[in-house]
mmCIF file of C-alpha atoms in Angstrom:
data_model
loop_
_atom_site.group_PDB
_atom_site.id
_atom_site.type_symbol
_atom_site.label_atom_id
_atom_site.label_comp_id
_atom_site.label_asym_id
_atom_site.label_seq_id
_atom_site.Cartn_x
_atom_site.Cartn_y
_atom_site.Cartn_z
ATOM 1 C CA MET A 71 -20.443 -9.938 -4.081
ATOM 2 C CA LYS A 72 -19.149 -10.925 -0.668
ATOM 3 C CA LYS A 73 -15.361 -11.136 -0.606
ATOM 4 C CA LEU A 74 -13.294 -13.016 1.932
ATOM 5 C CA LEU A 75 -9.801 -11.613 2.458
ATOM 6 C CA LEU A 76 -9.174 -12.761 6.024
ATOM 7 C CA LEU A 77 -10.744 -15.559 8.004
ATOM 8 C CA SER A 78 -12.973 -14.696 10.923
ATOM 9 C CA SER A 79 -10.747 -16.469 13.425
ATOM 10 C CA LEU A 80 -8.152 -13.750 12.878
ATOM 11 C CA ILE A 81 -10.134 -10.641 13.780
ATOM 12 C CA GLY A 82 -13.720 -11.693 14.352
ATOM 13 C CA ALA A 83 -16.810 -12.561 12.387
ATOM 14 C CA SER A 84 -16.862 -9.264 10.477
ATOM 15 C CA ALA A 85 -13.595 -9.960 8.658
ATOM 16 C CA PHE A 86 -14.925 -9.540 5.140
ATOM 17 C CA ALA A 87 -12.837 -7.209 2.991
ATOM 18 C CA HIS A 88 -10.318 -6.261 5.700
ATOM 19 C CA GLU A 89 -6.736 -5.792 4.536
ATOM 20 C CA PRO A 90 -3.582 -4.677 6.344
ATOM 21 C CA TYR A 91 -1.830 -1.371 5.714
ATOM 22 C CA LEU A 92 0.558 1.070 7.354
ATOM 23 C CA ALA A 93 0.721 4.843 7.035
ATOM 24 C CA PRO A 94 2.535 7.656 8.827
ATOM 25 C CA VAL A 95 0.773 10.521 10.558
ATOM 26 C CA ALA A 96 2.690 12.795 8.158
ATOM 27 C CA PHE A 97 4.232 11.713 4.853
ATOM 28 C CA VAL A 98 6.374 14.877 4.635
ATOM 29 C CA THR A 99 7.452 16.495 7.881
ATOM 30 C CA GLU A 100 10.023 18.612 9.695
ATOM 31 C CA ASN A 101 9.605 16.657 12.922
ATOM 32 C CA THR A 102 12.366 14.707 14.643
ATOM 33 C CA GLN A 103 10.009 11.750 15.014
ATOM 34 C CA THR A 104 6.570 10.677 13.830
ATOM 35 C CA ALA A 105 4.030 7.959 14.476
ATOM 36 C CA VAL A 106 3.260 5.198 11.987
ATOM 37 C CA ILE A 107 -0.187 3.623 12.271
ATOM 38 C CA SER A 108 -1.025 0.174 10.930
ATOM 39 C CA GLY A 109 -3.855 -2.293 11.140
ATOM 40 C CA TYR A 110 -6.578 -4.159 9.303
ATOM 41 C CA ALA A 111 -9.137 -1.941 7.603
ATOM 42 C CA GLU A 112 -12.256 -2.379 5.516
ATOM 43 C CA GLN A 113 -12.227 1.319 4.587
ATOM 44 C CA ALA A 114 -8.840 2.425 3.267
ATOM 45 C CA LEU A 115 -6.532 3.968 5.879
ATOM 46 C CA SER A 116 -9.085 3.541 8.677
ATOM 47 C CA SER A 117 -7.752 0.823 10.965
ATOM 48 C CA GLU A 118 -10.284 -1.305 12.809
ATOM 49 C CA TYR A 119 -8.093 -4.090 14.202
ATOM 50 C CA ALA A 120 -4.456 -4.064 15.312
ATOM 51 C CA LEU A 121 -1.795 -6.202 13.648
ATOM 52 C CA LYS A 122 -0.494 -9.103 15.702
ATOM 53 C CA ASP A 123 3.157 -10.057 16.278
ATOM 54 C CA THR A 124 4.418 -7.721 13.563
ATOM 55 C CA GLN A 125 7.788 -6.001 13.323
ATOM 56 C CA PHE A 126 8.657 -3.099 11.049
ATOM 57 C CA THR A 127 11.738 -2.636 8.874
ATOM 58 C CA VAL A 128 12.927 0.952 8.456
ATOM 59 C CA ILE A 129 15.521 1.972 5.878
ATOM 60 C CA SER A 130 16.902 5.451 6.453
ATOM 61 C CA PRO A 131 18.004 8.000 3.816
ATOM 62 C CA SER A 132 21.601 6.806 4.337
ATOM 63 C CA GLN A 133 20.442 3.210 3.627
ATOM 64 C CA LYS A 134 20.772 2.005 7.212
ATOM 65 C CA SER A 135 18.290 -0.722 8.122
ATOM 66 C CA GLU A 136 16.592 -0.972 11.505
ATOM 67 C CA VAL A 137 13.860 -3.203 12.919
ATOM 68 C CA ILE A 138 11.264 -1.629 15.213
ATOM 69 C CA LYS A 139 8.829 -3.616 17.331
ATOM 70 C CA PRO A 140 5.599 -1.912 18.381
ATOM 71 C CA SER A 141 5.033 -1.206 22.045
ATOM 72 C CA SER A 142 1.358 -0.277 21.753
ATOM 73 C CA THR A 143 -1.338 -2.619 23.058
ATOM 74 C CA LEU A 144 -4.290 -1.007 21.301
ATOM 75 C CA LYS A 145 -7.027 -3.222 19.883
ATOM 76 C CA SER A 146 -7.930 -0.922 16.989
ATOM 77 C CA ALA A 147 -4.456 -0.206 15.570
ATOM 78 C CA THR A 148 -0.740 -0.909 15.905
ATOM 79 C CA VAL A 149 1.467 2.158 16.408
ATOM 80 C CA ILE A 150 5.233 2.662 16.309
ATOM 81 C CA ASP A 151 7.392 5.718 16.928
ATOM 82 C CA LEU A 152 9.671 6.400 13.959
ATOM 83 C CA PRO A 153 12.794 8.453 14.809
ATOM 84 C CA LEU A 154 13.774 10.851 12.012
ATOM 85 C CA ALA A 155 17.416 11.640 12.725
ATOM 86 C CA GLU A 156 18.340 12.310 9.080
ATOM 87 C CA ASP A 157 16.922 14.506 6.347
ATOM 88 C CA GLY A 158 15.535 12.625 3.358
ATOM 89 C CA THR A 159 13.183 9.728 2.658
ATOM 90 C CA TYR A 160 12.608 6.732 4.913
ATOM 91 C CA HIS A 161 11.068 3.476 3.691
ATOM 92 C CA VAL A 162 8.947 1.629 6.262
ATOM 93 C CA SER A 163 7.605 -1.865 5.661
ATOM 94 C CA ALA A 164 6.208 -4.917 7.392
ATOM 95 C CA LYS A 165 5.071 -8.380 6.368
ATOM 96 C CA VAL A 166 1.754 -9.895 7.349
ATOM 97 C CA SER A 167 0.768 -13.441 6.417
ATOM 98 C CA TYR A 168 -2.134 -15.779 6.971
ATOM 99 C CA PRO A 169 -2.908 -19.390 5.973
ATOM 100 C CA LEU A 170 -5.841 -19.939 3.625
ATOM 101 C CA LYS A 171 -7.665 -23.024 2.430
ATOM 102 C CA TYR A 172 -8.940 -23.421 -1.135
ATOM 103 C CA ALA A 173 -11.433 -25.961 -2.436
ATOM 104 C CA LEU A 174 -12.045 -27.113 -5.992
ATOM 105 C CA HIS A 175 -15.636 -26.266 -6.893
ATOM 106 C CA GLN A 176 -17.028 -26.784 -10.402
ATOM 107 C CA LYS A 177 -13.501 -26.846 -11.871
ATOM 108 C CA GLN A 178 -12.512 -23.580 -10.153
ATOM 109 C CA TRP A 179 -10.414 -23.099 -7.028
ATOM 110 C CA LYS A 180 -12.190 -20.901 -4.484
ATOM 111 C CA LEU A 181 -11.484 -19.891 -0.910
ATOM 112 C CA PHE A 182 -13.049 -22.279 1.590
ATOM 113 C CA TYR A 183 -14.650 -20.693 4.636
ATOM 114 C CA GLU A 184 -16.042 -22.340 7.757
ATOM 115 C CA SER A 185 -19.552 -20.905 7.883
ATOM 116 C CA THR A 186 -23.196 -21.866 7.752
ATOM 117 C CA ALA A 187 -25.365 -21.419 4.677
ATOM 118 C CA GLU A 188 -27.549 -19.028 6.643
ATOM 119 C CA LYS A 189 -24.654 -16.694 7.409
ATOM 120 C CA ALA A 190 -22.914 -16.997 4.053
ATOM 121 C CA GLY A 191 -25.948 -16.583 1.823
ATOM 122 C CA PRO A 192 -26.364 -17.844 -1.760
ATOM 123 C CA ILE A 193 -23.201 -18.965 -3.533
ATOM 124 C CA ALA A 194 -24.005 -16.621 -6.435
ATOM 125 C CA ASP A 195 -23.488 -13.676 -4.064
ATOM 126 C CA ARG A 196 -20.005 -14.614 -2.856
ATOM 127 C CA ASP A 197 -16.583 -15.516 -4.224
ATOM 128 C CA TYR A 198 -15.818 -18.282 -1.685
ATOM 129 C CA VAL A 199 -17.318 -21.659 -0.812
ATOM 130 C CA ILE A 200 -18.512 -23.386 2.355
ATOM 131 C CA ALA A 201 -19.144 -27.023 3.301
ATOM 132 C CA ASP A 202 -22.812 -26.822 2.303
ATOM 133 C CA ASP A 203 -21.774 -26.112 -1.292
ATOM 134 C CA PHE A 204 -20.460 -29.695 -1.559
ATOM 135 C CA LYS A 205 -23.491 -31.581 -0.259
ATOM 136 C CA ALA A 206 -24.240 -32.940 -3.718
ATOM 137 C CA SER A 207 -20.694 -34.275 -4.130
ATOM 138 C CA LYS A 208 -20.098 -37.902 -3.163
ATOM 139 C CA LYS A 209 -16.315 -37.486 -2.881
ATOM 140 C CA GLY A 210 -16.326 -34.274 -0.878
ATOM 141 C CA PRO A 211 -14.152 -31.228 -1.565
ATOM 142 C CA GLN A 212 -10.533 -31.341 -2.703
ATOM 143 C CA PHE A 213 -8.511 -28.907 -0.590
ATOM 144 C CA GLU A 214 -5.274 -26.983 -1.094
ATOM 145 C CA ASN A 215 -3.583 -24.954 1.657
ATOM 146 C CA VAL A 216 -1.673 -21.779 0.784
ATOM 147 C CA ILE A 217 -0.216 -18.712 2.462
ATOM 148 C CA ARG A 218 -1.327 -15.190 1.638
ATOM 149 C CA GLU A 219 1.415 -12.644 2.362
ATOM 150 C CA TRP A 220 1.076 -8.898 2.344
ATOM 151 C CA SER A 221 3.983 -6.473 2.216
ATOM 152 C CA ILE A 222 2.699 -3.183 3.625
ATOM 153 C CA GLU A 223 4.836 -0.134 2.919
ATOM 154 C CA SER A 224 5.104 3.642 2.996
ATOM 155 C CA TYR A 225 7.542 6.504 2.499
ATOM 156 C CA ILE A 226 8.220 9.347 4.936
ATOM 157 C CA SER A 227 10.352 12.336 3.948
ATOM 158 C CA LYS A 228 11.932 14.688 6.482
ATOM 159 C CA ASN A 229 12.582 18.213 5.142
ATOM 160 C CA LYS A 230 13.289 16.906 1.625
ATOM 161 C CA THR A 231 12.833 13.870 -0.595
ATOM 162 C CA SER A 232 15.782 11.658 -1.474
ATOM 163 C CA ASP A 233 16.495 8.720 -3.772
ATOM 164 C CA ILE A 234 15.265 5.303 -2.693
ATOM 165 C CA ALA A 235 18.159 2.980 -3.458
ATOM 166 C CA LEU A 236 17.267 0.177 -1.066
ATOM 167 C CA LYS A 237 14.036 -1.434 0.123
ATOM 168 C CA ALA A 238 13.276 -4.544 2.121
ATOM 169 C CA ALA A 239 13.161 -7.640 -0.101
ATOM 170 C CA THR A 240 9.651 -8.733 -1.110
ATOM 171 C CA PRO A 241 8.307 -11.144 -3.758
ATOM 172 C CA LEU A 242 6.375 -8.285 -5.405
ATOM 173 C CA THR A 243 8.240 -4.993 -5.761
ATOM 174 C CA VAL A 244 6.493 -1.812 -6.841
ATOM 175 C CA SER A 245 8.297 1.247 -8.225
ATOM 176 C CA PHE A 246 6.987 4.646 -9.280
ATOM 177 C CA SER A 247 8.215 6.794 -12.168
ATOM 178 C CA VAL A 248 8.329 9.771 -9.788
ATOM 179 C CA HIS A 249 9.223 9.967 -6.117
ATOM 180 C CA PRO A 250 6.290 8.595 -4.071
ATOM 181 C CA ASN A 251 6.126 11.811 -2.044
ATOM 182 C CA GLU A 252 6.097 14.014 -5.152
ATOM 183 C CA ILE A 253 3.083 12.547 -6.967
ATOM 184 C CA LYS A 254 0.667 15.178 -8.273
ATOM 185 C CA ALA A 255 -3.085 14.781 -8.679
ATOM 186 C CA THR A 256 -4.387 14.301 -12.260
ATOM 187 C CA THR A 257 -0.808 13.852 -13.544
ATOM 188 C CA PRO A 258 -0.179 10.430 -15.133
ATOM 189 C CA ILE A 259 2.627 8.333 -13.652
ATOM 190 C CA ASN A 260 3.948 4.851 -14.370
ATOM 191 C CA ILE A 261 3.938 1.995 -11.878
ATOM 192 C CA LEU A 262 6.399 -0.853 -12.482
ATOM 193 C CA VAL A 263 5.724 -4.253 -10.915
ATOM 194 C CA ASN A 264 8.311 -7.020 -10.590
ATOM 195 C CA LYS A 265 7.907 -10.512 -9.197
ATOM 196 C CA ASN A 266 11.119 -12.140 -8.021
ATOM 197 C CA GLN A 267 13.079 -9.510 -10.013
ATOM 198 C CA ALA A 268 11.252 -10.221 -13.302
ATOM 199 C CA VAL A 269 8.629 -7.894 -14.771
ATOM 200 C CA LEU A 270 5.081 -9.013 -14.014
ATOM 201 C CA LYS A 271 2.497 -8.532 -16.732
ATOM 202 C CA ASN A 272 -1.223 -8.424 -15.989
ATOM 203 C CA ALA A 273 -0.630 -7.531 -12.351
ATOM 204 C CA GLN A 274 -3.767 -6.097 -10.798
ATOM 205 C CA ILE A 275 -3.501 -2.593 -9.332
ATOM 206 C CA ASN A 276 -6.227 -1.130 -7.112
ATOM 207 C CA ILE A 277 -6.090 2.502 -6.004
ATOM 208 C CA LEU A 278 -8.254 3.422 -3.026
ATOM 209 C CA ALA A 279 -8.764 6.925 -1.701
ATOM 210 C CA LYS A 280 -8.906 7.319 2.071
ATOM 211 C CA GLY A 281 -12.181 5.886 3.335
ATOM 212 C CA ALA A 282 -12.910 3.933 0.139
ATOM 213 C CA THR A 283 -13.839 0.254 0.054
ATOM 214 C CA GLU A 284 -12.669 -2.342 -2.469
ATOM 215 C CA ASP A 285 -15.679 -1.868 -4.735
ATOM 216 C CA GLN A 286 -14.793 1.843 -5.052
ATOM 217 C CA ALA A 287 -11.218 1.238 -6.216
ATOM 218 C CA ILE A 288 -9.687 2.668 -9.372
ATOM 219 C CA THR A 289 -8.270 -0.344 -11.214
ATOM 220 C CA ALA A 290 -5.443 -0.881 -13.690
ATOM 221 C CA SER A 291 -3.252 -3.736 -14.910
ATOM 222 C CA THR A 292 0.335 -3.913 -16.078
ATOM 223 C CA ASN A 293 1.355 -4.449 -19.698
ATOM 224 C CA ALA A 294 3.928 -6.899 -21.056
ATOM 225 C CA ALA A 295 6.704 -4.697 -19.655
ATOM 226 C CA GLY A 296 5.188 -4.809 -16.171
ATOM 227 C CA ILE A 297 4.094 -1.160 -16.374
ATOM 228 C CA ALA A 298 0.722 0.480 -15.778
ATOM 229 C CA GLN A 299 -0.016 4.167 -16.287
ATOM 230 C CA VAL A 300 -2.281 5.598 -13.592
ATOM 231 C CA GLN A 301 -3.351 8.935 -12.235
ATOM 232 C CA PHE A 302 -4.857 10.014 -8.949
ATOM 233 C CA PRO A 303 -8.046 12.070 -9.378
ATOM 234 C CA SER A 304 -7.454 14.511 -6.516
ATOM 235 C CA ALA A 305 -5.092 15.408 -3.699
ATOM 236 C CA GLY A 306 -5.264 13.260 -0.588
ATOM 237 C CA GLN A 307 -4.166 9.972 0.902
ATOM 238 C CA TYR A 308 -4.389 6.692 -1.005
ATOM 239 C CA LEU A 309 -3.582 3.008 -0.835
ATOM 240 C CA VAL A 310 -2.041 1.349 -3.884
ATOM 241 C CA GLU A 311 -2.686 -2.410 -3.798
ATOM 242 C CA VAL A 312 -0.802 -4.694 -6.184
ATOM 243 C CA THR A 313 -1.146 -8.434 -6.699
ATOM 244 C CA GLU A 314 -0.828 -11.152 -9.304
ATOM 245 C CA VAL A 315 -4.171 -12.233 -10.751
ATOM 246 C CA PRO A 316 -4.689 -15.945 -9.998
ATOM 247 C CA ASP A 317 -5.875 -18.450 -12.566
ATOM 248 C CA LEU A 318 -8.825 -20.069 -10.792
ATOM 249 C CA LYS A 319 -8.531 -23.173 -12.966
ATOM 250 C CA LYS A 320 -4.992 -23.897 -11.742
ATOM 251 C CA LYS A 321 -4.087 -25.335 -8.364
ATOM 252 C CA PRO A 322 -3.518 -22.345 -6.043
ATOM 253 C CA SER A 323 -0.080 -21.412 -4.752
ATOM 254 C CA ASN A 324 1.126 -18.872 -2.222
ATOM 255 C CA GLN A 325 -0.220 -15.387 -2.925
ATOM 256 C CA TYR A 326 1.608 -12.089 -2.574
ATOM 257 C CA PHE A 327 0.257 -8.574 -2.200
ATOM 258 C CA THR A 328 2.063 -5.253 -1.875
ATOM 259 C CA ILE A 329 0.071 -2.392 -0.346
ATOM 260 C CA ILE A 330 1.610 1.095 -0.304
ATOM 261 C CA SER A 331 0.199 4.199 1.364
ATOM 262 C CA LEU A 332 0.763 7.543 -0.360
ATOM 263 C CA GLU A 333 -0.155 11.187 -0.010
ATOM 264 C CA VAL A 334 -0.846 12.877 -3.350
ATOM 265 C CA ASN A 335 -0.410 16.632 -3.681
#
């Protein structure tokens, strides 16, 4: 199944299944500074295209907030220097958004993509629609424009972990039952998801090991209390992707994703 997560005008014709993320060079360190790498990736934590016009919010262990703008001009990734003046855990985040167009097709709302039938292939093999899919319709497609917004986040601890009392405000907030930098492989933990400060049931959670693609994700969903129990199969770096599952029969609205990078011990 071909999935469209970003339009080709953003990063080129090979934009299928690319999503933004950020991750530090080291999640736990003794250094006085570290680099944070971000970008669009098809394989988890392997940036292929740099973010554009993005600024990063850093909240220090003493709950001081700072905005950092990248100075790098790389094409494959966006890099910032993160000063680590204090001991404890830093929260780093950024917001990335992109406009999307949906079309009503056979009573379901699907992403609309400007492409030819030759490039897109049969409709049965993809989860989006193109103009050719509406040739039989006399009225033409009904469109709805929305914004897809990603909050990309990570946690960096210098010398020790510390409580995370403050994070940048996002529509979807994700909390862990243990400190994000103290998660152990094969040990179950709880993930709590809130939308606009209310628990979100049936949120979709995808867990991708470094180098994995979307079809290799470990999946879970939250219960009525907004909680999902998950475990990471082995030590290593992961992305945790969280979103609300859309009802394809309802008119689409703005979509929100939270993507968090972690290192599991």
